[in-house]
Short mmCIF file of C-alpha atoms in Angstrom, two decimals:
data_model
loop_
_atom_site.label_atom_id
_atom_site.label_comp_id
_atom_site.label_asym_id
_atom_site.label_seq_id
_atom_site.Cartn_x
_atom_site.Cartn_y
_atom_site.Cartn_z
CA GLU A 1 0.00 0.00 0.00
CA VAL A 2 1.33 3.41 -1.00
CA GLN A 3 1.82 5.65 2.02
CA LEU A 4 3.02 9.24 2.14
CA VAL A 5 3.49 10.89 5.52
CA GLU A 6 4.31 14.57 5.71
CA SER A 7 5.94 16.34 8.63
CA GLY A 8 7.61 19.61 9.49
CA GLY A 9 4.66 21.98 9.30
CA ASP A 10 4.72 24.70 11.95
CA LEU A 11 3.92 28.29 12.85
CA VAL A 12 6.66 30.56 11.51
CA GLN A 13 7.12 34.32 11.31
CA PRO A 14 7.10 36.15 7.97
CA GLY A 15 10.53 35.99 6.42
CA GLY A 16 11.31 32.74 8.20
CA SER A 17 12.23 29.33 6.87
CA LEU A 18 10.85 25.83 7.18
CA ARG A 19 11.64 22.38 5.81
CA LEU A 20 8.84 19.95 5.09
CA SER A 21 9.53 16.24 4.81
CA CYS A 22 7.57 13.39 3.25
CA ALA A 23 8.34 9.78 4.14
CA ALA A 24 7.20 7.31 1.50
CA SER A 25 6.59 3.58 1.59
CA GLY A 26 4.80 0.84 -0.30
CA PHE A 27 6.37 1.46 -3.72
CA THR A 28 9.75 1.76 -5.46
CA PHE A 29 10.37 5.38 -4.52
CA GLY A 30 13.05 6.12 -7.10
CA ASN A 31 10.76 5.22 -10.01
CA TYR A 32 8.18 7.97 -9.50
CA VAL A 33 7.77 11.70 -9.99
CA LEU A 34 6.73 13.52 -6.83
CA HIS A 35 5.04 16.85 -6.13
CA TRP A 36 3.94 19.26 -3.45
CA VAL A 37 0.45 20.80 -3.66
CA ARG A 38 -0.98 23.24 -1.13
CA GLN A 39 -4.45 24.25 -0.05
CA VAL A 40 -5.42 27.32 1.91
CA PRO A 41 -8.05 26.26 4.49
CA GLY A 42 -11.47 26.38 2.89
CA LYS A 43 -10.01 27.26 -0.51
CA GLY A 44 -8.81 25.52 -3.66
CA LEU A 45 -5.71 23.61 -4.64
CA GLU A 46 -2.42 25.06 -5.90
CA TRP A 47 0.46 23.05 -7.32
CA VAL A 48 3.72 24.17 -5.69
CA ALA A 49 6.59 22.08 -7.05
CA GLY A 50 7.52 18.84 -8.76
CA ILE A 51 10.66 16.71 -9.06
CA SER A 52 11.43 13.96 -11.54
CA TRP A 53 12.36 10.45 -10.44
CA HIS A 54 16.08 11.11 -10.82
CA ALA A 55 15.88 14.73 -9.57
CA GLY A 56 17.24 15.86 -12.92
CA SER A 57 14.16 17.96 -13.55
CA VAL A 58 12.46 20.24 -11.07
CA ASP A 59 9.75 22.83 -11.58
CA TYR A 60 8.00 25.42 -9.43
CA ALA A 61 4.92 27.58 -9.38
CA ASP A 62 5.74 31.21 -10.09
CA SER A 63 4.44 32.11 -6.63
CA VAL A 64 7.26 30.17 -4.92
CA ARG A 65 10.05 30.14 -7.51
CA GLY A 66 13.28 31.44 -6.00
CA ARG A 67 12.03 30.93 -2.42
CA PHE A 68 11.22 27.21 -2.28
CA THR A 69 13.45 24.27 -3.21
CA VAL A 70 12.21 20.73 -3.76
CA SER A 71 14.59 17.81 -3.31
CA ARG A 72 14.50 14.06 -2.80
CA ASP A 73 16.65 11.34 -1.29
CA ASN A 74 15.93 8.10 -3.13
CA ALA A 75 18.07 6.12 -0.67
CA GLU A 76 15.92 7.35 2.22
CA ASN A 77 12.58 7.26 0.36
CA SER A 78 12.06 10.89 1.29
CA LEU A 79 10.85 14.07 -0.38
CA TYR A 80 11.58 17.54 0.95
CA LEU A 81 10.41 21.10 0.49
CA HIS A 82 12.75 23.82 1.71
CA MET A 83 10.83 27.05 2.17
CA ASN A 84 12.58 30.39 2.62
CA SER A 85 11.37 33.99 2.83
CA LEU A 86 7.96 32.77 3.92
CA ARG A 87 4.97 35.08 3.47
CA PRO A 88 1.51 35.08 5.09
CA GLU A 89 0.08 33.96 1.75
CA ASP A 90 2.11 30.74 2.04
CA THR A 91 -0.16 29.69 4.91
CA ALA A 92 -1.77 26.42 3.81
CA MET A 93 -1.94 22.67 4.18
CA TYR A 94 0.92 21.16 2.18
CA TYR A 95 0.39 17.77 0.55
CA CYS A 96 3.06 15.36 -0.68
CA ILE A 97 1.97 13.58 -3.84
CA ARG A 98 3.11 10.68 -5.99
CA GLU A 99 2.16 10.53 -9.64
CA ARG A 100 -0.44 7.95 -10.59
CA ASP A 101 1.96 5.90 -12.68
CA GLN A 102 5.57 5.90 -13.82
CA CYS A 103 5.91 8.81 -16.20
CA ARG A 104 7.92 8.60 -19.42
CA ALA A 105 8.10 12.37 -19.62
CA SER A 106 9.86 14.42 -16.94
CA MET A 107 6.49 15.01 -15.21
CA CYS A 108 2.96 13.89 -16.08
CA HIS A 109 1.08 15.83 -13.36
CA GLU A 110 -1.46 13.10 -12.62
CA PHE A 111 -1.69 13.30 -8.84
CA GLY A 112 -2.44 9.72 -7.95
CA TYR A 113 -1.51 9.36 -4.27
CA TRP A 114 -1.75 12.03 -1.58
CA GLY A 115 -0.49 12.23 1.96
CA GLN A 116 -2.69 13.65 4.70
CA GLY A 117 -0.85 16.97 4.65
CA THR A 118 1.14 19.09 7.07
CA PRO A 119 -0.05 22.58 8.05
CA VAL A 120 2.10 25.66 7.62
CA THR A 121 1.11 28.96 9.21
CA VAL A 122 3.05 32.14 8.47
CA SER A 123 2.13 34.84 10.96
CA SER A 124 3.70 37.25 13.39
CA ASP B 1 -0.73 29.66 -17.66
CA ILE B 2 -3.84 27.81 -18.77
CA GLN B 3 -6.96 29.21 -17.11
CA MET B 4 -9.65 26.89 -15.75
CA THR B 5 -13.32 27.75 -15.31
CA GLN B 6 -15.24 25.21 -13.23
CA SER B 7 -19.01 25.39 -12.81
CA PRO B 8 -21.11 25.43 -10.82
CA SER B 9 -19.22 26.39 -7.67
CA SER B 10 -21.82 24.53 -5.63
CA LEU B 11 -24.95 22.51 -6.18
CA SER B 12 -27.61 20.89 -4.06
CA ALA B 13 -28.85 17.42 -4.89
CA SER B 14 -30.51 14.39 -3.38
CA VAL B 15 -29.45 10.78 -3.06
CA GLY B 16 -30.14 9.07 -6.39
CA ASP B 17 -29.85 12.25 -8.47
CA ARG B 18 -27.70 12.61 -11.57
CA VAL B 19 -25.39 15.63 -11.48
CA SER B 20 -22.84 17.11 -13.86
CA ILE B 21 -19.88 19.40 -13.29
CA THR B 22 -18.18 21.22 -16.16
CA CYS B 23 -14.71 22.66 -16.63
CA ARG B 24 -13.52 24.80 -19.50
CA THR B 25 -9.89 25.54 -20.27
CA SER B 26 -8.46 28.62 -21.95
CA GLN B 27 -6.43 26.49 -24.37
CA TYR B 28 -6.74 23.17 -26.16
CA ILE B 29 -5.44 20.41 -23.88
CA SER B 30 -6.38 17.23 -25.77
CA ASN B 31 -7.43 14.65 -23.18
CA TYR B 32 -4.95 15.60 -20.42
CA PHE B 33 -7.62 16.25 -17.84
CA ASN B 34 -8.27 14.85 -14.37
CA TRP B 35 -10.92 14.95 -11.64
CA TYR B 36 -10.46 14.73 -7.88
CA GLN B 37 -12.83 14.25 -4.95
CA GLN B 38 -12.21 15.80 -1.55
CA ARG B 39 -14.31 14.81 1.42
CA PRO B 40 -14.39 17.17 4.43
CA GLY B 41 -11.22 17.00 6.48
CA LYS B 42 -9.51 14.65 4.04
CA ALA B 43 -6.90 14.95 1.31
CA PRO B 44 -8.14 14.99 -2.28
CA SER B 45 -8.16 11.70 -4.17
CA LEU B 46 -7.90 11.04 -7.90
CA LEU B 47 -11.18 9.87 -9.47
CA ILE B 48 -10.74 10.19 -13.21
CA TYR B 49 -7.56 10.63 -15.27
CA GLN B 50 -6.99 11.40 -18.95
CA THR B 51 -10.57 12.66 -19.28
CA SER B 52 -12.45 9.40 -18.94
CA SER B 53 -10.35 6.67 -17.28
CA ARG B 54 -11.66 5.71 -13.86
CA ARG B 55 -9.07 5.11 -11.19
CA THR B 56 -9.08 1.52 -9.91
CA GLY B 57 -11.77 1.18 -7.27
CA VAL B 58 -13.82 4.21 -8.37
CA PRO B 59 -17.47 3.24 -8.84
CA SER B 60 -18.91 3.19 -12.35
CA ARG B 61 -21.44 5.91 -11.44
CA PHE B 62 -18.57 8.38 -11.93
CA ALA B 63 -17.97 9.19 -15.60
CA GLY B 64 -15.69 11.70 -17.26
CA SER B 65 -16.13 13.01 -20.79
CA GLY B 66 -15.04 15.79 -23.11
CA SER B 67 -12.06 16.80 -25.18
CA GLY B 68 -10.16 19.82 -26.31
CA SER B 69 -11.22 22.51 -23.92
CA GLU B 70 -14.51 21.39 -22.34
CA PHE B 71 -14.82 18.53 -19.89
CA THR B 72 -17.59 17.08 -17.74
CA LEU B 73 -17.80 14.89 -14.67
CA THR B 74 -21.14 13.13 -14.32
CA ILE B 75 -22.26 11.27 -11.22
CA SER B 76 -25.24 9.01 -11.93
CA GLY B 77 -27.16 8.01 -8.84
CA LEU B 78 -25.61 10.10 -6.06
CA GLN B 79 -24.75 8.16 -2.94
CA PRO B 80 -24.36 9.64 0.55
CA GLU B 81 -20.57 9.29 0.36
CA ASP B 82 -20.49 11.36 -2.85
CA PHE B 83 -21.35 14.59 -1.08
CA ALA B 84 -17.96 16.27 -1.28
CA THR B 85 -16.01 18.88 -3.23
CA TYR B 86 -14.80 18.04 -6.74
CA TYR B 87 -11.85 19.62 -8.52
CA CYS B 88 -10.81 19.46 -12.13
CA GLN B 89 -7.17 19.78 -13.23
CA GLN B 90 -5.31 20.04 -16.52
CA SER B 91 -2.12 18.03 -16.98
CA HIS B 92 -1.29 19.13 -20.54
CA THR B 93 0.94 22.16 -20.01
CA PRO B 94 2.95 23.13 -16.93
CA PRO B 95 2.07 24.49 -14.49
CA PRO B 96 -0.75 22.08 -13.69
CA VAL B 97 -3.78 24.14 -12.74
CA PHE B 98 -6.86 23.16 -10.76
CA GLY B 99 -10.37 24.46 -11.16
CA GLY B 100 -11.95 26.35 -8.28
CA GLY B 101 -13.97 23.38 -7.05
CA THR B 102 -17.62 22.33 -6.95
CA ARG B 103 -19.20 21.58 -3.61
CA VAL B 104 -21.93 18.96 -3.90
CA GLU B 105 -24.32 19.35 -0.99
CA ILE B 106 -27.39 17.54 0.17
#
């Protein structure tokens, strides 16, 4: 069974930094593209970042580009999101996601498996 | 970025009803289109991918259709567990964009 468990969410002041982690199990981690998607409470979904299976390709939403960095450790079956220069508008639930299937392209953006999320609050 | 227009934003229905949700995209996206269900307090889950392919385990009352720039999710015979929020999403051109959501209420 595919499992994705996020951690690291916290209350942080504007301008601060945070690192989110996602521990994966139940599949061959290094074979799959992974993503982060966020959701402001009571609002819609926003894709944040994606990373190819070999980490050779990464991509970001314009709203976080230059402030957030996605990375993965295939030996540890872990995905990370390093968040710097945090803003109040980054407040959201952050979900770790595995693509539905192995993707021949760098990313297919079919969000097949979701963790339960970790909450990030940016406030003074 | 591709713009998504999802409608309606909410609808009221009864158990057994047939309901449809529509999404329109600002550009042609072939069949690279997906639907998600989110129950209250839970993470979203993939229902339909590539316009009309049901995810394993998704009941046959859920059907996706469309092509190009207009797509529809139809639920035939609403069940109590179907009352949730539904999101559409294009996977044709980065960045992947979601629709604003449709809340299906009793």
